Amino acid sequence: MRSIELFTGAGGMAIGMARAGFDHEVVIERDYDSCETIRLNQRRRIWPVVDWNLEAVNVERYDYGSIKSGIELVAGGPPCQPFSLGGKHAGQKDERNMFPQAVRAIRELKPRAFVFENVKGLLREGFTKYFNYVLLQLEFPSCLRKLSEEWTDHHAQLQRLKTQGRYDDLRYNIVVDLLNAANFGVPQRRERVFIVGFRSDVREKWSFPQPTHSKDALLKDMWITGNYWERHELAKRHRPQCDFRLLASVERLRQQDAFSSLKPWRSVRDGIAGLPDPVKYRNSGIPNHIFNPGARPYAGHTGSPLDEPAKTLKAGDHGVPGGENMMLLPNGEVRYFTVRESARLQEFPDDYIFYGSWTESMRQIGNAVPVTLAEIVGKSVARALRNGSCFGNRCGSN
């Protein structure tokens, strides 16, 4: 199925969507280092990037006129800094706000479906009205805002379109949800807003995939069955003690007889399993797996415990990559994640190499969509498009 990838970055969502069966007609990215990462992996003949038609250009300047009609999907993650909890919270006033360009792509390409991802901060109370405006623009992408028109006036016009009922021009049915990547098998607690739309002539009863993993299942795996420690071949004398704050939850689970099909959340230890300790083996030969010294915790940035899903990997300034993107070991020591470990936590394949310094590579990884999460959502959308219809509250969950 033919697709277009916007705001590609280092390729997390694009790889996931390719695994889901989408064939990218073009991938668009303006950042130099991210483009170099894609080119590096193309030279190494890494699937699926080897076949990508990369356009290293600002999406604002990209002309969609050369793309033939019949695009099935437009996907991407518009830059999140305007809405990030770690940013300046400028929202629609921020020049990095690329939602207008996402709407332009939908208007000009008229895909059967689209998938956009953004930060949880988009749901903050201060952005509620503007987020509603974004959704209405995506629902009615052909209703253009006049050059001299305030966005609030255009918002009111779109509201009137929605309430009048009948609308014969381009329109999309939109579903929005906040997904935690850990609930889908990614070894990272990463909450992101996903916006999925189907063109109105695509008669789908669609909903987001249901979670496949849970915290309760991980607690049971650790502190009731002990399977977690056995899987990692950790002798009892080397196992940490259960945190006293979890004791009540563990006891509740111990008393439950109900069967759950959910798998355990995957921890940092799960995610990086098989990689040698970069402190002990500094010449492992594994790409991007190089020890970076100098890690230290500070207020609000204490690192990710080894036996839990990682905290959200971040990209930005104010010491964020140095403070948050590190591992908290059972003995209380901390060290930075290597680039390869961070790539594992975002589910990039091991043969995928990142271009640039540790800080630059971590920025690319921190900005990415977890590959597996993109694949799961993508497969659900692809299945709906192929089948022509799908019914039930758990549509797309299998």
Coordinates of N, CA, C and O in Angstrom, one line a residue, residues 211-277:
P211 N -4.3 -3.0 24.6 CA -3.0 -3.3 25.2 C -2.7 -4.8 25.2 O -3.6 -5.6 25.4
T212 N -1.4 -5.2 25.1 CA -1.0 -6.6 25.1 C -0.1 -6.9 26.4 O 0.1 -8.0 26.7
H213 N 0.3 -5.8 27.1 CA 1.2 -6.0 28.2 C 0.7 -5.2 29.4 O 0.0 -4.2 29.2
S214 N 1.1 -5.5 30.6 CA 0.6 -4.8 31.8 C 1.7 -4.8 32.9 O 2.5 -5.7 33.0
K215 N 1.5 -3.8 33.8 CA 2.4 -3.7 35.0 C 2.1 -4.8 35.9 O 3.0 -5.4 36.5
D216 N 0.8 -5.2 36.1 CA 0.5 -6.2 37.0 C 1.1 -7.6 36.6 O 1.6 -8.3 37.5
A217 N 1.1 -7.8 35.3 CA 1.7 -9.1 34.9 C 3.2 -9.1 35.1 O 3.8 -10.1 35.5
L218 N 3.9 -7.9 35.1 CA 5.3 -7.9 35.4 C 5.5 -8.1 36.9 O 6.4 -8.8 37.3
L219 N 4.7 -7.5 37.7 CA 4.8 -7.7 39.2 C 4.7 -9.2 39.5 O 5.4 -9.7 40.3
K220 N 3.7 -9.8 38.9 CA 3.5 -11.2 39.1 C 4.7 -12.1 38.7 O 5.1 -13.0 39.3
D221 N 5.2 -11.7 37.5 CA 6.3 -12.4 36.9 C 7.6 -12.3 37.8 O 8.4 -13.2 37.9
M222 N 7.7 -11.2 38.5 CA 8.9 -10.9 39.4 C 8.7 -11.5 40.7 O 9.5 -12.3 41.2
W223 N 7.6 -11.2 41.4 CA 7.5 -11.4 42.9 C 6.6 -12.5 43.3 O 6.4 -12.8 44.5
I224 N 5.9 -13.2 42.3 CA 5.1 -14.3 42.6 C 5.6 -15.6 42.0 O 5.9 -16.6 42.7
T225 N 5.7 -15.6 40.7 CA 6.3 -16.8 40.0 C 7.8 -16.8 40.0 O 8.4 -17.9 39.9
G226 N 8.4 -15.6 40.0 CA 9.9 -15.6 39.8 C 10.4 -15.8 38.5 O 11.6 -15.9 38.2
N227 N 9.5 -16.0 37.5 CA 9.9 -16.3 36.1 C 10.8 -15.2 35.5 O 11.7 -15.5 34.7
Y228 N 10.6 -14.0 35.9 CA 11.4 -12.9 35.4 C 12.9 -13.1 35.7 O 13.7 -13.0 34.8
W229 N 13.2 -13.4 37.0 CA 14.6 -13.5 37.4 C 15.2 -14.8 36.8 O 16.4 -14.8 36.4
E230 N 14.4 -15.9 36.7 CA 14.9 -17.1 36.1 C 15.2 -16.9 34.6 O 16.2 -17.4 34.1
R231 N 14.4 -16.1 33.9 CA 14.6 -15.9 32.5 C 15.9 -15.1 32.3 O 16.6 -15.4 31.3
H232 N 16.3 -14.3 33.3 CA 17.5 -13.5 33.2 C 18.7 -14.2 33.9 O 19.8 -13.7 34.0
E233 N 18.4 -15.5 34.4 CA 19.4 -16.3 35.0 C 20.1 -15.6 36.2 O 21.3 -15.6 36.4
L234 N 19.2 -14.9 37.0 CA 19.7 -14.2 38.1 C 19.5 -15.0 39.4 O 18.3 -15.2 39.8
A235 N 20.6 -15.4 40.0 CA 20.4 -16.2 41.3 C 19.7 -15.4 42.4 O 19.8 -14.2 42.4
K236 N 19.1 -16.1 43.3 CA 18.3 -15.5 44.3 C 19.1 -14.5 45.1 O 18.6 -13.5 45.6
R237 N 20.4 -14.8 45.4 CA 21.2 -13.9 46.2 C 21.5 -12.6 45.5 O 21.9 -11.7 46.1
H238 N 21.3 -12.6 44.2 CA 21.6 -11.4 43.4 C 20.4 -10.6 43.1 O 20.4 -9.5 42.5
R239 N 19.2 -11.1 43.5 CA 18.0 -10.4 43.1 C 17.7 -9.3 44.1 O 17.9 -9.5 45.3
P240 N 17.2 -8.2 43.7 CA 16.8 -7.1 44.6 C 15.6 -7.4 45.4 O 14.8 -8.4 45.1
Q241 N 15.4 -6.7 46.5 CA 14.2 -6.9 47.3 C 13.1 -6.1 46.7 O 13.2 -5.1 46.1
C242 N 11.9 -6.7 46.9 CA 10.7 -6.0 46.4 C 10.5 -4.7 47.1 O 10.5 -4.6 48.3
D243 N 10.3 -3.6 46.4 CA 10.0 -2.3 46.9 C 8.8 -2.4 47.8 O 7.8 -2.9 47.4
F244 N 8.9 -1.8 49.1 CA 7.8 -1.9 50.0 C 6.6 -1.2 49.5 O 5.5 -1.6 49.9
R245 N 6.7 -0.3 48.6 CA 5.6 0.4 48.0 C 4.8 -0.5 47.1 O 3.6 -0.2 46.7
L246 N 5.3 -1.6 46.7 CA 4.7 -2.6 45.8 C 4.0 -3.7 46.5 O 3.3 -4.5 45.9
L247 N 4.3 -3.9 47.8 CA 3.9 -5.1 48.5 C 2.4 -5.3 48.5 O 1.9 -6.4 48.4
A248 N 1.6 -4.2 48.7 CA 0.2 -4.3 48.7 C -0.3 -4.8 47.3 O -1.2 -5.6 47.2
S249 N 0.2 -4.3 46.2 CA -0.2 -4.7 44.9 C 0.2 -6.1 44.7 O -0.6 -6.9 44.1
V250 N 1.4 -6.6 45.1 CA 1.8 -7.9 44.9 C 0.9 -8.9 45.7 O 0.5 -9.9 45.2
E251 N 0.5 -8.5 46.9 CA -0.4 -9.3 47.7 C -1.8 -9.4 47.1 O -2.4 -10.5 47.1
R252 N -2.2 -8.3 46.5 CA -3.5 -8.4 45.8 C -3.5 -9.3 44.6 O -4.4 -10.1 44.4
L253 N -2.4 -9.3 43.9 CA -2.2 -10.2 42.7 C -2.1 -11.6 43.2 O -2.6 -12.6 42.5
R254 N -1.5 -11.9 44.3 CA -1.3 -13.2 44.8 C -2.7 -13.9 45.2 O -2.9 -15.1 45.0
Q255 N -3.6 -13.0 45.6 CA -4.9 -13.5 46.0 C -5.9 -13.6 44.8 O -7.0 -14.2 45.0
Q256 N -5.5 -13.1 43.7 CA -6.4 -13.2 42.5 C -6.3 -14.5 41.8 O -5.2 -15.0 41.6
D257 N -7.4 -15.0 41.4 CA -7.4 -16.3 40.7 C -7.7 -16.1 39.2 O -7.5 -17.0 38.4
A258 N -8.1 -14.8 38.9 CA -8.5 -14.5 37.5 C -7.3 -14.6 36.5 O -6.2 -14.2 36.8
F259 N -7.5 -15.3 35.4 CA -6.5 -15.4 34.4 C -6.5 -14.1 33.5 O -7.5 -13.6 33.1
S260 N -5.3 -13.7 33.2 CA -5.1 -12.5 32.3 C -4.2 -12.9 31.1 O -3.2 -13.6 31.3
S261 N -4.7 -12.6 29.9 CA -3.9 -12.9 28.7 C -2.8 -11.9 28.5 O -2.0 -12.0 27.6
L262 N -2.7 -10.8 29.3 CA -1.7 -9.8 29.1 C -0.3 -10.3 29.5 O -0.2 -11.0 30.6
K263 N 0.7 -9.9 28.8 CA 2.0 -10.3 29.0 C 2.7 -9.2 30.0 O 2.1 -8.1 30.1
P264 N 3.8 -9.6 30.6 CA 4.4 -8.6 31.5 C 5.0 -7.4 30.7 O 5.5 -7.6 29.6
W265 N 4.9 -6.2 31.3 CA 5.7 -5.1 30.8 C 7.1 -5.6 30.6 O 7.6 -6.4 31.4
R266 N 7.8 -5.0 29.6 CA 9.2 -5.3 29.4 C 10.0 -4.3 30.1 O 9.8 -3.1 29.9
S267 N 11.0 -4.7 30.8 CA 11.9 -3.8 31.5 C 13.1 -3.4 30.7 O 13.4 -3.9 29.6
V268 N 13.9 -2.5 31.3 CA 15.2 -2.1 30.7 C 16.1 -3.3 30.5 O 16.7 -3.6 29.5
R269 N 16.1 -4.2 31.6 CA 16.9 -5.4 31.5 C 16.4 -6.3 30.4 O 17.3 -6.9 29.7
D270 N 15.1 -6.4 30.1 CA 14.6 -7.1 29.0 C 15.1 -6.5 27.7 O 15.5 -7.2 26.8
G271 N 15.0 -5.2 27.6 CA 15.2 -4.5 26.4 C 16.7 -4.6 25.9 O 17.0 -4.7 24.7
I272 N 17.6 -4.5 26.9 CA 19.0 -4.5 26.5 C 19.7 -5.9 26.7 O 20.9 -6.0 26.6
A273 N 18.9 -6.9 26.9 CA 19.4 -8.3 27.1 C 20.3 -8.7 25.9 O 19.9 -8.5 24.8
G274 N 21.4 -9.3 26.2 CA 22.4 -9.7 25.2 C 23.4 -8.7 24.8 O 24.4 -9.1 24.2
L275 N 23.3 -7.5 25.2 CA 24.3 -6.5 25.0 C 25.3 -6.6 26.1 O 25.0 -6.6 27.3
P276 N 26.6 -6.6 25.8 CA 27.6 -6.6 26.8 C 27.7 -5.3 27.6 O 27.3 -4.2 27.1
D277 N 28.1 -5.3 28.8 CA 28.2 -4.1 29.7 C 29.3 -3.2 29.0 O 30.4 -3.6 28.9

